[in-house]
Amino acid sequence: MTDQHPPVDDMNYELLAQDALRGVIRAALERAATPEGIPGAHHFYLTFKTRAAGVSLPNDVAAKYPDEMTIVLQHQYWDLEVTENQFSVMLKFGGAPKVLTVPYKAIVRFYDPSVQFMLQFDEPEVVEADIEPLPTPVRDPDAAPVDPKPSADGEAKVVSLDQFRKK
């Protein structure tokens, strides 16, 4: 019986492969950032760790999604800027425009349901930071009642990908 040790991967091929596949996301986002936008029926679900290094979110969004968030890029996104290591985009949350900046290393899933294409990545290290709680809204008693129905203007919405998770 021999006492062999498995070889050590000094090249770290798994990390190299994940970085290369993040290049696929960058290329897809670069295409989405062109004046023509995302072609055909394609649209992207991007799930990322909100506390990963380099992620920048407005405080109220970070408080609402303290661990993970999924955004959808389809029709309602603005100012998509793609760089070598990250992207930023403006989306509407409750009708208010908000800018998010996400490094590709923070992404844990990329999914284009139009062609059933999905990439899944190892979870990044998170930055331990306190997230401030959302302030309690102060409502003017003379204001019109809030309509609880979702708007029909097609604004971007955060959705759950639970139905697509492997079981």
mmCIF file of C-alpha atoms in Angstrom:
data_model
loop_
_atom_site.group_PDB
_atom_site.id
_atom_site.type_symbol
_atom_site.label_atom_id
_atom_site.label_comp_id
_atom_site.label_asym_id
_atom_site.label_seq_id
_atom_site.Cartn_x
_atom_site.Cartn_y
_atom_site.Cartn_z
ATOM 1 C CA MET A 1 0.000 0.000 0.000
ATOM 2 C CA THR A 2 1.470 3.321 -1.022
ATOM 3 C CA ASP A 3 1.136 6.542 0.855
ATOM 4 C CA GLN A 4 0.589 8.953 -2.036
ATOM 5 C CA HIS A 5 -0.562 12.503 -1.527
ATOM 6 C CA PRO A 6 -2.774 14.169 -4.101
ATOM 7 C CA PRO A 7 -0.905 16.672 -6.251
ATOM 8 C CA VAL A 8 -0.968 20.289 -5.140
ATOM 9 C CA ASP A 9 -2.506 22.711 -7.636
ATOM 10 C CA ASP A 10 -0.008 25.541 -7.427
ATOM 11 C CA MET A 11 -1.579 27.055 -10.555
ATOM 12 C CA ASN A 12 -4.953 27.371 -8.786
ATOM 13 C CA TYR A 13 -6.880 26.324 -11.889
ATOM 14 C CA GLU A 14 -10.275 26.546 -10.214
ATOM 15 C CA LEU A 15 -9.755 30.248 -9.489
ATOM 16 C CA LEU A 16 -8.420 30.849 -12.998
ATOM 17 C CA ALA A 17 -11.496 29.175 -14.506
ATOM 18 C CA GLN A 18 -13.885 31.235 -12.378
ATOM 19 C CA ASP A 19 -12.110 34.450 -13.376
ATOM 20 C CA ALA A 20 -12.358 33.446 -17.052
ATOM 21 C CA LEU A 21 -16.087 32.748 -16.708
ATOM 22 C CA ARG A 22 -16.579 36.142 -15.076
ATOM 23 C CA GLY A 23 -15.229 37.467 -18.372
ATOM 24 C CA VAL A 24 -18.348 36.010 -20.007
ATOM 25 C CA ILE A 25 -20.468 38.166 -17.680
ATOM 26 C CA ARG A 26 -18.374 41.223 -18.492
ATOM 27 C CA ALA A 27 -18.776 40.605 -22.250
ATOM 28 C CA ALA A 28 -22.558 40.182 -21.884
ATOM 29 C CA LEU A 29 -22.787 43.412 -19.876
ATOM 30 C CA GLU A 30 -20.607 45.240 -22.416
ATOM 31 C CA ARG A 31 -23.117 44.236 -25.085
ATOM 32 C CA ALA A 32 -25.994 45.396 -22.866
ATOM 33 C CA ALA A 33 -24.251 48.760 -22.399
ATOM 34 C CA THR A 34 -24.271 49.516 -26.137
ATOM 35 C CA PRO A 35 -26.945 51.847 -27.535
ATOM 36 C CA GLU A 36 -28.766 48.801 -28.948
ATOM 37 C CA GLY A 37 -28.983 47.255 -25.469
ATOM 38 C CA ILE A 38 -29.591 43.584 -24.771
ATOM 39 C CA PRO A 39 -30.497 41.760 -27.999
ATOM 40 C CA GLY A 40 -33.709 39.823 -28.565
ATOM 41 C CA ALA A 41 -35.354 38.139 -25.606
ATOM 42 C CA HIS A 42 -32.140 37.952 -23.580
ATOM 43 C CA HIS A 43 -32.195 39.329 -20.053
ATOM 44 C CA PHE A 44 -29.896 38.836 -17.094
ATOM 45 C CA TYR A 45 -30.467 37.848 -13.485
ATOM 46 C CA LEU A 46 -27.351 38.800 -11.526
ATOM 47 C CA THR A 47 -27.108 37.567 -7.947
ATOM 48 C CA PHE A 48 -24.349 39.022 -5.809
ATOM 49 C CA LYS A 49 -23.216 39.233 -2.208
ATOM 50 C CA THR A 50 -24.091 42.681 -0.936
ATOM 51 C CA ARG A 51 -21.266 42.660 1.644
ATOM 52 C CA ALA A 52 -18.536 41.540 -0.730
ATOM 53 C CA ALA A 53 -15.524 43.813 -1.079
ATOM 54 C CA GLY A 54 -16.128 46.685 -3.481
ATOM 55 C CA VAL A 55 -19.925 46.459 -3.598
ATOM 56 C CA SER A 56 -21.512 49.899 -3.338
ATOM 57 C CA LEU A 57 -25.231 50.216 -2.589
ATOM 58 C CA PRO A 58 -27.381 52.987 -1.177
ATOM 59 C CA ASN A 59 -27.827 52.472 2.589
ATOM 60 C CA ASP A 60 -31.550 51.674 2.357
ATOM 61 C CA VAL A 61 -30.940 48.991 -0.288
ATOM 62 C CA ALA A 62 -28.046 47.474 1.679
ATOM 63 C CA ALA A 63 -30.212 47.364 4.806
ATOM 64 C CA LYS A 64 -33.013 45.606 2.938
ATOM 65 C CA TYR A 65 -30.613 43.067 1.376
ATOM 66 C CA PRO A 66 -27.913 42.493 4.021
ATOM 67 C CA ASP A 67 -26.509 39.299 2.467
ATOM 68 C CA GLU A 68 -27.488 38.668 -1.138
ATOM 69 C CA MET A 69 -29.422 40.465 -3.850
ATOM 70 C CA THR A 70 -30.627 39.627 -7.343
ATOM 71 C CA ILE A 71 -31.116 42.311 -9.956
ATOM 72 C CA VAL A 72 -32.668 41.880 -13.381
ATOM 73 C CA LEU A 73 -31.369 43.710 -16.415
ATOM 74 C CA GLN A 74 -33.915 43.658 -19.194
ATOM 75 C CA HIS A 75 -35.762 46.837 -20.178
ATOM 76 C CA GLN A 76 -35.545 49.241 -17.246
ATOM 77 C CA TYR A 77 -31.911 50.002 -16.466
ATOM 78 C CA TRP A 78 -29.872 53.137 -17.047
ATOM 79 C CA ASP A 79 -26.263 54.318 -17.148
ATOM 80 C CA LEU A 80 -24.801 50.813 -17.321
ATOM 81 C CA GLU A 81 -21.045 51.266 -17.084
ATOM 82 C CA VAL A 82 -18.819 48.237 -17.535
ATOM 83 C CA THR A 83 -15.151 48.216 -16.574
ATOM 84 C CA GLU A 84 -12.571 45.469 -16.334
ATOM 85 C CA ASN A 85 -13.341 44.580 -12.701
ATOM 86 C CA GLN A 86 -16.880 45.803 -12.009
ATOM 87 C CA PHE A 87 -20.057 47.303 -13.379
ATOM 88 C CA SER A 88 -22.398 50.002 -12.176
ATOM 89 C CA VAL A 89 -26.016 50.504 -13.131
ATOM 90 C CA MET A 90 -28.944 52.686 -12.176
ATOM 91 C CA LEU A 91 -32.158 50.860 -11.299
ATOM 92 C CA LYS A 92 -35.394 52.065 -9.741
ATOM 93 C CA PHE A 93 -36.384 50.902 -6.279
ATOM 94 C CA GLY A 94 -39.864 52.017 -5.265
ATOM 95 C CA GLY A 95 -39.781 54.472 -8.159
ATOM 96 C CA ALA A 96 -36.566 56.132 -6.952
ATOM 97 C CA PRO A 97 -33.400 55.797 -9.077
ATOM 98 C CA LYS A 98 -30.449 54.228 -7.257
ATOM 99 C CA VAL A 99 -26.939 53.418 -8.477
ATOM 100 C CA LEU A 100 -25.327 50.075 -7.628
ATOM 101 C CA THR A 101 -21.691 49.172 -8.206
ATOM 102 C CA VAL A 102 -20.813 45.487 -8.231
ATOM 103 C CA PRO A 103 -17.385 43.887 -8.752
ATOM 104 C CA TYR A 104 -17.572 40.695 -10.817
ATOM 105 C CA LYS A 105 -15.992 38.812 -7.893
ATOM 106 C CA ALA A 106 -19.114 39.586 -5.812
ATOM 107 C CA ILE A 107 -21.375 37.758 -8.297
ATOM 108 C CA VAL A 108 -22.440 34.273 -7.232
ATOM 109 C CA ARG A 109 -24.908 33.563 -10.084
ATOM 110 C CA PHE A 110 -25.549 34.830 -13.597
ATOM 111 C CA TYR A 111 -28.645 33.544 -15.369
ATOM 112 C CA ASP A 112 -30.159 34.312 -18.767
ATOM 113 C CA PRO A 113 -33.515 32.501 -18.734
ATOM 114 C CA SER A 114 -34.172 33.168 -22.430
ATOM 115 C CA VAL A 115 -31.583 30.522 -23.327
ATOM 116 C CA GLN A 116 -31.342 28.666 -19.976
ATOM 117 C CA PHE A 117 -27.722 29.775 -19.512
ATOM 118 C CA MET A 118 -26.392 29.918 -15.957
ATOM 119 C CA LEU A 119 -23.015 30.406 -14.343
ATOM 120 C CA GLN A 120 -22.510 29.770 -10.637
ATOM 121 C CA PHE A 121 -19.471 30.873 -8.643
ATOM 122 C CA ASP A 122 -17.899 30.305 -5.257
ATOM 123 C CA GLU A 123 -19.005 32.814 -2.653
ATOM 124 C CA PRO A 124 -16.617 35.728 -2.177
ATOM 125 C CA GLU A 125 -15.240 36.860 1.138
ATOM 126 C CA VAL A 126 -17.563 39.353 2.764
ATOM 127 C CA VAL A 127 -16.638 42.635 4.349
ATOM 128 C CA GLU A 128 -17.929 42.856 7.887
ATOM 129 C CA ALA A 129 -19.661 46.199 8.141
ATOM 130 C CA ASP A 130 -22.636 47.351 10.078
ATOM 131 C CA ILE A 131 -25.689 48.091 8.002
ATOM 132 C CA GLU A 132 -27.840 50.831 9.377
ATOM 133 C CA PRO A 133 -31.520 49.972 9.808
ATOM 134 C CA LEU A 134 -33.988 51.676 7.513
ATOM 135 C CA PRO A 135 -35.460 54.827 9.046
ATOM 136 C CA THR A 136 -39.100 54.660 10.037
ATOM 137 C CA PRO A 137 -40.999 56.571 7.368
ATOM 138 C CA VAL A 138 -42.838 59.649 8.548
ATOM 139 C CA ARG A 139 -46.188 59.886 6.804
ATOM 140 C CA ASP A 140 -48.069 63.127 6.314
ATOM 141 C CA PRO A 141 -51.609 62.446 7.582
ATOM 142 C CA ASP A 142 -52.998 64.795 4.903
ATOM 143 C CA ALA A 143 -51.251 62.961 2.057
ATOM 144 C CA ALA A 144 -53.127 60.696 -0.342
ATOM 145 C CA PRO A 145 -53.208 57.012 0.667
ATOM 146 C CA VAL A 146 -50.425 54.795 -0.636
ATOM 147 C CA ASP A 147 -51.497 52.469 -3.435
ATOM 148 C CA PRO A 148 -50.307 48.957 -2.411
ATOM 149 C CA LYS A 149 -50.612 47.572 -5.959
ATOM 150 C CA PRO A 150 -47.398 47.192 -7.948
ATOM 151 C CA SER A 151 -46.879 49.814 -10.621
ATOM 152 C CA ALA A 152 -47.546 48.915 -14.227
ATOM 153 C CA ASP A 153 -44.769 51.134 -15.569
ATOM 154 C CA GLY A 154 -42.392 48.190 -15.945
ATOM 155 C CA GLU A 155 -39.769 49.443 -13.490
ATOM 156 C CA ALA A 156 -37.021 47.052 -12.456
ATOM 157 C CA LYS A 157 -37.800 44.743 -9.569
ATOM 158 C CA VAL A 158 -35.709 42.498 -7.318
ATOM 159 C CA VAL A 159 -36.812 38.892 -7.652
ATOM 160 C CA SER A 160 -36.000 35.614 -5.982
ATOM 161 C CA LEU A 161 -34.192 32.869 -7.892
ATOM 162 C CA ASP A 162 -35.254 30.133 -5.473
ATOM 163 C CA GLN A 163 -37.111 28.297 -8.242
ATOM 164 C CA PHE A 164 -33.851 27.979 -10.191
ATOM 165 C CA ARG A 165 -31.664 26.726 -7.342
ATOM 166 C CA LYS A 166 -30.341 23.189 -7.524
ATOM 167 C CA LYS A 167 -31.915 20.960 -4.912
#
